[in-house]
Short mmCIF file of C-alpha atoms in Angstrom, two decimals:
data_model
loop_
_atom_site.label_atom_id
_atom_site.label_comp_id
_atom_site.label_asym_id
_atom_site.label_seq_id
_atom_site.Cartn_x
_atom_site.Cartn_y
_atom_site.Cartn_z
CA MET E 8 6.91 13.00 7.71
CA GLY E 9 7.48 14.42 4.17
CA PHE E 10 11.60 14.83 3.71
CA GLN E 11 12.16 17.28 0.82
CA MET E 12 15.08 17.59 -0.51
CA VAL E 13 16.07 20.44 -2.57
CA LEU E 14 19.27 21.69 -4.95
CA VAL E 15 17.88 25.10 -5.98
CA VAL E 16 17.75 27.00 -9.19
CA VAL E 17 18.40 30.09 -10.41
CA PHE E 18 15.78 32.51 -11.47
CA SER E 19 16.05 33.94 -14.95
CA MET E 20 13.95 35.53 -17.69
CA GLY E 21 16.58 34.73 -20.11
CA ASN E 22 20.07 33.50 -19.29
CA PHE E 23 21.76 32.40 -15.66
CA SER E 24 25.08 31.84 -14.33
CA PHE E 25 26.72 28.24 -12.64
CA ALA E 26 29.49 27.71 -10.59
CA GLN E 27 32.83 27.22 -11.94
CA ASP E 28 34.07 24.24 -10.33
CA ALA E 29 31.97 21.43 -12.04
CA ASP E 30 32.04 17.88 -11.05
CA GLU E 31 31.05 15.98 -13.95
CA ASN E 32 31.34 12.92 -12.50
CA PHE E 33 28.84 11.93 -10.10
CA ASN E 34 25.26 10.73 -9.68
CA ILE E 35 22.22 11.61 -8.90
CA LEU E 36 19.36 9.96 -6.72
CA LEU E 37 16.70 12.04 -6.48
CA ILE E 38 13.86 10.52 -3.94
CA HIS E 39 10.35 12.14 -4.48
CA VAL E 40 7.66 11.22 -1.84
CA ASP E 41 4.18 11.03 -2.21
CA ASP E 42 2.32 12.95 0.56
CA LEU E 43 4.88 12.35 3.03
CA GLY E 44 3.84 15.06 5.50
CA TRP E 45 6.23 17.61 7.17
CA THR E 46 5.99 15.68 10.32
CA ASP E 47 6.42 12.44 9.37
CA ILE E 48 9.65 11.98 9.75
CA GLY E 49 11.74 11.66 13.52
CA VAL E 50 14.20 14.00 12.63
CA LEU E 51 11.08 17.04 12.41
CA GLY E 52 9.45 15.56 15.05
CA SER E 53 7.26 12.53 14.75
CA ASP E 54 7.38 10.75 18.19
CA PHE E 55 5.42 7.73 16.38
CA TYR E 56 6.86 6.98 13.08
CA GLU E 57 10.03 5.30 12.97
CA THR E 58 12.41 6.61 10.17
CA PRO E 59 15.92 5.86 11.49
CA ASN E 60 17.51 6.03 7.74
CA ILE E 61 16.06 9.20 6.97
CA ASP E 62 16.65 10.52 10.21
CA LYS E 63 20.42 9.36 8.89
CA LEU E 64 20.28 11.30 5.99
CA ALA E 65 19.72 14.27 7.77
CA ALA E 66 22.66 13.74 10.15
CA GLU E 67 24.78 13.35 7.25
CA GLY E 68 23.82 16.17 5.31
CA ILE E 69 21.34 19.20 5.11
CA LEU E 70 18.03 19.15 6.72
CA PHE E 71 15.84 22.37 5.18
CA THR E 72 13.08 23.51 7.70
CA ASN E 73 11.50 25.80 5.42
CA SER E 74 11.31 23.48 2.22
CA TYR E 75 8.03 23.79 -0.04
CA ALA E 76 6.39 22.04 -2.06
CA ALA E 77 5.21 23.91 -5.67
CA ALA E 78 1.75 23.14 -5.09
CA ALA E 79 -0.44 21.19 -2.47
CA ILE E 80 -1.22 18.40 -4.38
CA CYS E 81 0.74 16.25 -6.77
CA SER E 82 0.86 16.35 -10.48
CA PRO E 83 1.85 20.08 -10.50
CA THR E 84 4.39 19.68 -8.24
CA ARG E 85 5.93 16.82 -10.13
CA ALA E 86 5.99 18.84 -13.40
CA ALA E 87 7.64 21.76 -11.27
CA LEU E 88 10.25 19.97 -10.28
CA LEU E 89 11.26 18.00 -13.54
CA THR E 90 10.75 21.41 -15.73
CA GLY E 91 12.10 23.95 -12.77
CA LYS E 92 8.81 25.99 -13.63
CA TYR E 93 6.00 27.04 -11.39
CA PRO E 94 2.90 25.25 -12.20
CA ALA E 95 1.42 28.53 -13.25
CA ARG E 96 3.47 28.26 -16.20
CA THR E 97 3.43 24.73 -17.01
CA GLY E 98 -0.52 24.96 -16.73
CA ILE E 99 -0.53 21.64 -14.61
CA THR E 100 -2.36 22.93 -11.91
CA ASP E 101 -4.38 20.49 -10.44
CA TRP E 102 -4.00 16.54 -10.04
CA ILE E 103 -4.37 14.80 -13.53
CA ARG E 104 -7.00 12.45 -14.05
CA ALA E 105 -6.61 8.93 -14.82
CA LYS E 106 -7.84 6.89 -17.86
CA PHE E 107 -10.08 5.10 -15.93
CA GLN E 108 -11.38 8.03 -13.84
CA GLY E 109 -12.48 9.49 -17.07
CA GLY E 110 -9.33 11.66 -17.80
CA SER E 111 -9.05 13.19 -21.62
CA GLY E 112 -5.59 14.32 -20.97
CA MET E 113 -5.75 16.79 -23.70
CA ALA E 114 -7.47 19.79 -22.17
CA LEU E 115 -6.60 23.02 -23.77
CA PRO E 116 -5.54 26.40 -22.26
CA SER E 117 -8.55 28.33 -23.02
CA ASP E 118 -10.81 26.03 -22.18
CA TYR E 119 -12.64 26.86 -18.88
CA GLU E 120 -15.45 24.76 -16.84
CA GLU E 121 -18.56 25.63 -14.94
CA ASN E 122 -18.74 24.48 -11.41
CA GLU E 123 -22.25 23.59 -10.05
CA GLY E 124 -23.59 26.31 -7.49
CA LYS E 125 -20.45 28.57 -8.00
CA GLU E 126 -20.15 31.95 -9.55
CA TRP E 127 -16.77 31.42 -11.11
CA LYS E 128 -15.68 29.46 -14.26
CA THR E 129 -11.94 28.04 -13.91
CA PRO E 130 -9.51 27.06 -15.79
CA LYS E 131 -9.30 23.38 -17.28
CA ASN E 132 -6.21 21.53 -15.81
CA GLN E 133 -3.47 20.64 -18.24
CA GLY E 134 -3.29 17.40 -18.60
CA PHE E 135 -0.22 16.25 -19.74
CA LEU E 136 3.61 17.44 -19.63
CA VAL E 137 4.06 18.33 -23.11
CA HIS E 138 6.73 17.34 -24.90
CA GLU E 139 8.14 21.11 -25.37
CA GLU E 140 9.25 21.26 -21.83
CA ILE E 141 12.86 20.37 -20.97
CA THR E 142 12.95 17.95 -18.36
CA LEU E 143 16.09 17.77 -15.73
CA ALA E 144 16.42 13.80 -17.11
CA GLU E 145 16.75 15.62 -20.97
CA ARG E 146 19.11 18.23 -19.57
CA LEU E 147 21.33 15.08 -18.36
CA LEU E 148 21.45 13.71 -21.56
CA PRO E 149 24.32 15.81 -23.40
CA TYR E 150 26.52 14.67 -20.25
CA GLY E 151 26.31 11.21 -20.04
CA TYR E 152 23.77 10.35 -17.94
CA THR E 153 21.52 7.46 -17.99
CA ASN E 154 18.05 7.79 -16.64
CA LEU E 155 15.91 5.81 -14.63
CA HIS E 156 12.07 6.59 -13.36
CA VAL E 157 11.03 4.02 -10.45
CA GLY E 158 7.32 4.43 -9.32
CA LYS E 159 4.90 7.06 -9.51
CA TRP E 160 4.71 9.75 -12.72
CA HIS E 161 0.97 10.83 -13.38
CA LEU E 162 2.07 13.49 -15.51
CA GLY E 163 0.02 12.57 -18.51
CA GLU E 164 -1.30 9.12 -20.66
CA GLU E 165 1.00 6.64 -22.77
CA GLY E 166 2.71 9.11 -25.15
CA TYR E 167 3.67 11.31 -22.17
CA TYR E 168 4.96 8.62 -19.81
CA PRO E 169 8.94 8.99 -18.82
CA GLU E 170 10.37 7.38 -21.67
CA ASP E 171 8.99 10.31 -24.06
CA GLN E 172 10.53 12.85 -21.50
CA GLY E 173 14.05 11.89 -21.41
CA PHE E 174 14.46 8.60 -19.38
CA HIS E 175 16.04 5.63 -20.49
CA PHE E 176 14.28 3.19 -18.29
CA ASN E 177 10.74 3.58 -16.46
CA ILE E 178 9.69 1.20 -13.65
CA GLY E 179 6.20 1.28 -12.82
CA GLY E 180 5.59 4.99 -14.21
CA ASN E 181 1.85 5.37 -15.66
CA ASP E 182 -0.82 8.23 -15.40
CA LEU E 183 -2.15 6.58 -12.29
CA GLY E 184 -1.76 8.80 -9.05
CA GLN E 185 -1.69 5.52 -6.46
CA PRO E 186 -1.33 2.01 -6.65
CA PRO E 187 -4.91 -0.07 -6.58
CA SER E 188 -3.28 -1.86 -4.01
CA TYR E 189 0.49 -2.41 -2.44
CA PHE E 190 0.63 -5.92 -2.54
CA ASP E 191 1.38 -7.71 -5.70
CA PRO E 192 -0.05 -8.36 -8.65
CA TYR E 193 -0.93 -4.77 -7.15
CA LEU E 194 -3.44 -4.19 -10.18
CA PRO E 195 -6.91 -5.42 -9.70
CA GLU E 196 -8.39 -7.53 -12.75
CA ASN E 197 -10.94 -4.26 -13.96
CA LEU E 198 -7.86 -2.27 -14.39
CA VAL E 199 -5.56 -4.56 -16.27
CA GLU E 200 -7.23 -3.55 -19.58
CA TYR E 201 -6.23 -0.11 -18.68
CA TYR E 202 -2.91 -0.33 -17.39
CA GLU E 203 0.33 -2.22 -16.60
CA PHE E 204 3.07 -0.86 -14.40
CA LYS E 205 5.34 -0.40 -16.73
CA ASN E 206 8.15 -2.76 -16.51
CA LEU E 207 7.08 -4.16 -13.28
CA PRO E 208 4.87 -6.98 -13.82
CA PRO E 209 4.12 -9.05 -10.88
CA ARG E 210 6.74 -11.25 -9.32
CA LYS E 211 6.11 -12.79 -6.12
CA THR E 212 1.88 -12.86 -4.96
CA GLY E 213 1.78 -10.60 -1.85
CA GLU E 214 5.20 -8.71 -2.49
CA PHE E 215 5.12 -5.34 -0.74
CA LEU E 216 5.22 -2.50 -3.87
CA MET E 217 8.17 -0.58 -1.21
CA ASP E 218 10.39 -3.70 -1.37
CA ARG E 219 9.80 -4.05 -5.16
CA GLU E 220 10.72 -0.61 -5.91
CA GLY E 221 13.80 -0.74 -3.67
CA ASP E 222 14.98 -3.92 -5.57
CA GLU E 223 14.44 -2.48 -8.75
CA VAL E 224 16.77 0.44 -7.99
CA VAL E 225 19.33 -1.29 -6.48
CA ALA E 226 19.44 -3.34 -9.32
CA PHE E 227 20.05 -0.74 -11.55
CA ILE E 228 22.85 0.87 -9.51
CA GLN E 229 24.80 -2.35 -9.86
CA LYS E 230 24.40 -2.92 -13.40
CA GLN E 231 25.64 0.83 -13.84
CA GLY E 232 29.34 0.07 -13.34
CA ASP E 233 31.21 3.31 -13.68
CA LYS E 234 28.33 4.78 -15.97
CA LYS E 235 26.88 8.08 -14.32
CA PHE E 236 22.89 7.56 -13.33
CA PHE E 237 20.60 10.19 -12.53
CA ILE E 238 17.52 8.29 -10.31
CA HIS E 239 13.93 9.68 -10.16
CA TRP E 240 12.82 7.48 -7.40
CA ALA E 241 9.13 8.72 -6.78
CA PRO E 242 8.01 5.91 -4.46
CA TYR E 243 3.87 5.51 -4.61
CA ALA E 244 4.13 5.56 -0.56
CA VAL E 245 2.50 7.01 1.20
CA HIS E 246 -0.64 7.60 -0.87
CA THR E 247 -3.47 6.03 -0.02
CA PRO E 248 -4.87 3.51 0.19
CA ILE E 249 -3.09 3.39 3.29
CA MET E 250 -1.49 -0.66 3.61
CA GLY E 251 1.32 -2.33 5.33
CA LYS E 252 2.76 -5.37 6.32
CA GLY E 253 1.03 -7.10 9.16
CA GLY E 254 3.90 -7.33 11.05
CA LEU E 255 4.98 -3.79 11.16
CA ILE E 256 1.18 -2.91 11.48
CA GLU E 257 1.21 -5.17 14.86
CA LYS E 258 4.47 -3.53 16.13
CA TYR E 259 2.47 -0.21 15.80
CA LYS E 260 -0.61 -1.17 17.34
CA GLN E 261 1.63 -1.69 20.48
CA LYS E 262 3.35 1.11 20.74
CA GLU E 263 2.13 4.76 22.55
CA LYS E 264 0.42 7.08 20.49
CA GLY E 265 1.32 10.92 20.26
CA ASN E 266 0.46 13.52 17.97
CA GLN E 267 0.06 10.65 15.40
CA GLY E 268 -0.89 7.52 15.83
CA ASN E 269 -2.30 5.40 12.74
CA PRO E 270 -0.63 1.96 12.94
CA VAL E 271 -0.95 1.19 9.34
CA TYR E 272 0.47 4.19 8.09
CA ALA E 273 3.05 4.44 10.37
CA ALA E 274 3.92 0.71 9.06
CA LEU E 275 3.91 2.18 4.93
CA VAL E 276 6.19 4.72 6.56
CA GLU E 277 8.41 2.34 8.04
CA SER E 278 8.26 0.43 4.66
CA LEU E 279 9.66 3.52 2.77
CA ASP E 280 12.36 4.25 5.19
CA GLN E 281 13.78 0.85 4.99
CA ASN E 282 14.04 0.38 1.34
CA ILE E 283 15.67 4.00 1.51
CA GLY E 284 18.09 2.35 3.56
CA LYS E 285 18.49 -0.13 1.47
CA VAL E 286 19.19 1.84 -1.49
CA ILE E 287 21.77 3.78 0.52
CA GLY E 288 23.45 0.73 1.94
CA GLU E 289 24.15 -0.33 -1.64
CA LEU E 290 25.24 2.66 -2.51
CA GLU E 291 27.83 2.50 0.09
CA ARG E 292 28.78 -1.25 -0.73
CA LEU E 293 29.88 -0.12 -3.91
CA GLY E 294 32.00 2.81 -2.97
CA LEU E 295 29.64 5.45 -4.57
CA THR E 296 28.69 7.65 -1.67
CA ARG E 297 30.94 10.60 -1.87
CA LYS E 298 29.80 10.07 -6.18
CA THR E 299 26.41 10.51 -5.37
CA MET E 300 24.08 13.53 -4.50
CA VAL E 301 21.07 12.12 -2.61
CA ILE E 302 17.93 14.31 -2.42
CA PHE E 303 14.69 13.74 -0.54
CA THR E 304 11.59 15.31 -1.15
CA SER E 305 7.69 15.42 -0.87
CA ASP E 306 5.48 16.36 -3.73
CA ASN E 307 2.82 17.97 -0.60
CA GLY E 308 2.00 18.12 2.59
CA GLY E 309 0.25 15.34 4.59
CA LEU E 310 -2.89 13.99 4.25
CA ILE E 311 -5.21 13.94 7.48
CA GLY E 312 -8.50 12.68 5.95
CA ASN E 313 -11.03 11.80 8.33
CA PRO E 314 -10.11 13.92 11.65
CA THR E 315 -11.74 11.40 13.40
CA GLN E 316 -9.65 8.35 12.03
CA PRO E 317 -7.09 10.42 10.62
CA ILE E 318 -4.12 9.51 8.51
CA THR E 319 -1.26 11.58 9.76
CA ASN E 320 -1.18 15.10 11.47
CA ASN E 321 0.78 18.02 10.40
CA TYR E 322 0.93 19.45 13.97
CA PRO E 323 2.18 22.26 14.22
CA LEU E 324 1.51 23.11 10.78
CA ARG E 325 -2.22 24.04 10.08
CA SER E 326 -4.40 21.63 7.46
CA GLN E 327 -3.49 19.39 5.35
CA LYS E 328 -2.60 18.09 1.80
CA GLY E 329 -4.85 20.27 -0.83
CA TYR E 330 -4.90 23.26 1.25
CA PRO E 331 -3.14 26.47 1.36
CA TYR E 332 -1.76 26.86 4.42
CA GLU E 333 1.95 25.51 5.89
CA GLY E 334 0.30 22.09 6.37
CA GLY E 335 -0.48 21.31 2.53
CA ILE E 336 2.44 23.36 0.97
CA ARG E 337 5.67 22.85 3.38
CA VAL E 338 7.81 19.69 3.23
CA PRO E 339 10.88 18.31 4.88
CA THR E 340 13.74 18.64 2.54
CA ILE E 341 17.63 16.61 2.57
CA VAL E 342 20.51 16.75 1.01
CA ARG E 343 23.54 14.71 1.36
CA TRP E 344 26.61 14.67 -0.50
CA PRO E 345 29.71 13.42 1.84
CA GLY E 346 32.50 15.78 0.65
CA LYS E 347 30.31 18.40 -0.86
CA ILE E 348 28.21 19.09 1.60
CA ALA E 349 28.85 19.02 5.48
CA PRO E 350 27.08 16.55 7.60
CA GLY E 351 24.65 17.84 10.42
CA GLN E 352 23.74 21.10 8.80
CA VAL E 353 20.19 22.72 9.48
CA SER E 354 18.95 25.80 6.90
CA ASN E 355 16.18 28.01 7.70
CA THR E 356 15.99 29.30 4.20
CA PRO E 357 12.81 28.99 2.11
CA ILE E 358 13.20 26.94 -1.03
CA ILE E 359 10.90 25.13 -3.33
CA SER E 360 10.48 22.36 -5.98
CA ILE E 361 11.08 24.31 -8.73
CA ASP E 362 15.07 24.73 -7.46
CA TRP E 363 16.21 21.37 -8.47
CA ILE E 364 17.47 21.93 -12.18
CA PRO E 365 19.84 24.96 -11.68
CA THR E 366 21.23 23.31 -8.45
CA ILE E 367 22.01 20.25 -10.06
CA MET E 368 23.13 21.90 -13.37
CA GLU E 369 25.79 24.17 -11.68
CA TYR E 370 27.51 21.00 -10.42
CA VAL E 371 27.23 19.46 -13.81
CA GLY E 372 29.17 22.37 -15.05
CA GLU E 373 26.27 23.72 -17.53
CA LYS E 374 26.99 27.45 -17.34
CA THR E 375 23.75 29.20 -19.05
CA THR E 376 20.76 28.56 -20.14
CA LYS E 377 18.46 30.26 -22.29
CA ARG E 378 15.08 28.65 -20.98
CA THR E 379 13.04 29.92 -18.74
CA LEU E 380 13.35 28.60 -15.07
CA ASP E 381 11.83 29.73 -12.19
CA GLY E 382 14.25 28.71 -9.08
CA LYS E 383 17.03 29.44 -7.33
CA SER E 384 20.47 27.23 -6.78
CA LEU E 385 21.02 25.92 -3.49
CA VAL E 386 25.17 25.54 -3.61
CA ALA E 387 25.43 28.86 -1.91
CA VAL E 388 23.27 27.71 1.06
CA PHE E 389 24.99 23.95 1.08
CA GLN E 390 27.86 26.18 1.87
CA ASN E 391 26.85 28.03 3.99
CA PRO E 392 22.97 27.53 5.88
CA GLU E 393 22.68 31.05 7.06
CA HIS E 394 22.73 32.11 3.45
CA THR E 395 19.93 33.38 2.20
CA ILE E 396 18.37 34.02 -1.12
CA PRO E 397 16.48 37.53 -1.78
CA ARG E 398 13.13 36.39 -3.25
CA ASP E 399 9.53 35.62 -2.91
CA LEU E 400 7.90 32.63 -3.40
CA PHE E 401 4.52 31.81 -5.40
CA TRP E 402 1.67 29.52 -5.44
CA HIS E 403 -1.35 29.23 -8.01
CA PHE E 404 -4.41 26.74 -7.56
CA PRO E 405 -7.19 28.26 -9.86
CA HIS E 406 -9.61 25.28 -9.18
CA TYR E 407 -12.55 24.47 -6.52
CA ARG E 408 -11.61 21.20 -4.73
CA GLY E 409 -14.34 19.56 -2.48
CA SER E 410 -16.61 21.59 -0.38
CA ASP E 411 -13.95 24.21 1.41
CA VAL E 412 -11.42 25.00 -0.78
CA VAL E 413 -11.62 28.06 -3.49
CA PRO E 414 -9.28 29.11 -5.92
CA TYR E 415 -6.52 30.65 -4.40
CA ALA E 416 -3.15 32.05 -5.29
CA ILE E 417 -0.03 32.44 -2.40
CA VAL E 418 2.95 34.76 -2.08
CA ARG E 419 5.17 34.27 0.71
CA SER E 420 7.68 37.25 0.98
CA GLY E 421 10.32 37.61 3.94
CA ASP E 422 8.46 35.79 6.92
CA PHE E 423 4.93 37.12 5.69
CA LYS E 424 2.43 34.96 3.61
CA LEU E 425 -0.85 35.96 2.20
CA ILE E 426 -3.47 33.89 0.82
CA HIS E 427 -6.00 35.45 -2.12
CA TYR E 428 -8.85 34.09 -2.73
CA PHE E 429 -10.37 34.62 -6.22
CA ASP E 430 -14.18 34.01 -5.58
CA GLY E 431 -13.85 37.28 -3.25
CA SER E 432 -13.41 35.58 -0.29
CA GLU E 433 -11.52 37.88 2.67
CA ALA E 434 -7.91 37.45 1.88
CA GLU E 435 -5.56 36.17 4.78
CA LEU E 436 -2.38 37.56 6.13
CA PHE E 437 0.02 35.60 8.37
CA ASP E 438 3.70 36.27 10.11
CA LEU E 439 4.96 32.94 9.86
CA LYS E 440 8.03 33.54 12.41
CA LYS E 441 5.55 34.88 14.86
CA ASP E 442 2.62 32.44 14.36
CA PRO E 443 3.82 29.33 12.81
CA LYS E 444 0.24 27.87 13.26
CA GLU E 445 -1.16 30.62 10.97
CA SER E 446 -3.95 31.00 14.03
CA GLN E 447 -3.85 35.15 13.67
CA ASN E 448 -5.31 36.76 10.33
CA LEU E 449 -3.38 40.22 10.25
CA ILE E 450 -5.13 41.34 6.71
CA ASN E 451 -6.95 44.14 8.77
CA SER E 452 -4.42 44.67 10.84
CA ASP E 453 -1.45 45.11 8.33
CA PRO E 454 -2.85 46.72 5.26
CA ILE E 455 0.37 48.15 4.26
CA ILE E 456 2.33 44.86 4.17
CA ALA E 457 -1.21 43.24 2.62
CA GLU E 458 -0.98 45.94 -0.34
CA GLU E 459 2.52 45.44 -1.27
CA LEU E 460 1.95 41.49 -1.16
CA ILE E 461 -0.60 41.67 -3.28
CA GLY E 462 0.88 43.50 -5.90
CA LYS E 463 3.56 41.30 -5.95
CA LEU E 464 1.31 38.31 -6.28
CA ASN E 465 -0.33 40.47 -9.19
CA THR E 466 2.31 41.12 -11.07
CA TRP E 467 3.83 37.40 -10.92
CA LEU E 468 0.13 36.33 -12.22
CA ALA E 469 0.74 38.54 -14.98
CA GLN E 470 4.59 37.70 -16.03
CA THR E 471 3.66 33.65 -15.81
CA ASN E 472 0.76 34.33 -17.67
CA ALA E 473 -0.87 32.49 -14.99
CA ARG E 474 -4.72 31.40 -16.12
CA LEU E 475 -7.56 32.74 -13.95
CA PRO E 476 -11.05 32.30 -12.56
CA VAL E 477 -13.59 34.14 -14.83
CA ARG E 478 -16.88 35.21 -13.17
CA LEU E 479 -19.93 33.51 -14.91
CA ASP E 480 -21.75 35.77 -17.12
#
């Protein structure tokens, strides 16, 4: 299951204020997992995968049950988390193709592409995170942080890597959206001409990538001494190719299946969990537990894949990665910070990936910013999990995907969620409180609510200058 740990941002079209009781002497460990679904961890209901270390984080901090990724796919969410802006603003609204997949990385906002057999042409995806955007890493530089990125980047080609976006060190980040293999040497010969895993050369044939990432994070922490650090650990797990260590696979083959039952995926999830435990254990050994905010999150919902041989199961949520339903966008989120956040809290307050920067910067002590951010601070929610944030949440995906996803935009307002389809397909309206499985479309039975939400969505699309599909002449 995907854990998402969120620190929320304060929305502003101009300036916004932060709390006064800043503590500048703390570290940040932000674990941004790839494709981890909402029910892929024990504390959110998995009866097959074993995630004791992640579950322990939840017991020691706050668990968010209505946490959302900014998109149903990876690159848009990653850009949103690092900039505090909705994908509609950054222009990164789809996944970015790597060089070997024909990605150019230089699509202009005015570019459109025709889609064979479709009546609509759709905006080309922005293929990189522009340097003009201010990332979380860049915001932390004036406060004396040493910044490390480990794992998946997927936000542009060389020249737009982590080291070009405020990180002092980049271990493993390039424009690949997945590892060709989870076993050392990771890259087959036909890709070596395109890539290296930056600063992650082969070390030991057959070594598992999650074990290597965990070691790199631990080694960095050990070198920092009393210096403040920000670690953006973006594990390549649990993205395809689904691979696991043999002993763990055999363990899960012997285990009774429930809603979930893929032993290889289970092994991959457990390797992720083991290495989270290794890193958290090192923080504890060095006496850094109370000085470190730990955030655990996922970039989108879980991938089911072939339903006859599913990778995972997002039940009771509907659908999967890439789709506008809850199984595609809802992710688990946990934040642990002993002394700042009371243990064992659960919050049902809706939060989203763009909430990270304002929350973190509030604790850092930054009082105002003149740059547009779209999130809201979660500090009040950390202090009182019953606290609600008065706002609506939005998603924008102006593209076709596969055979059954057409361009869409979403608004969640209170308990209601409306999905608008740009191709003219009937919109969908759900009451998530009464119908969390999104089984009953209320678009015709609740026209007043539908009209209100469509109005909110249209206003937001205009405010963000969202690029929209255009009907062919």
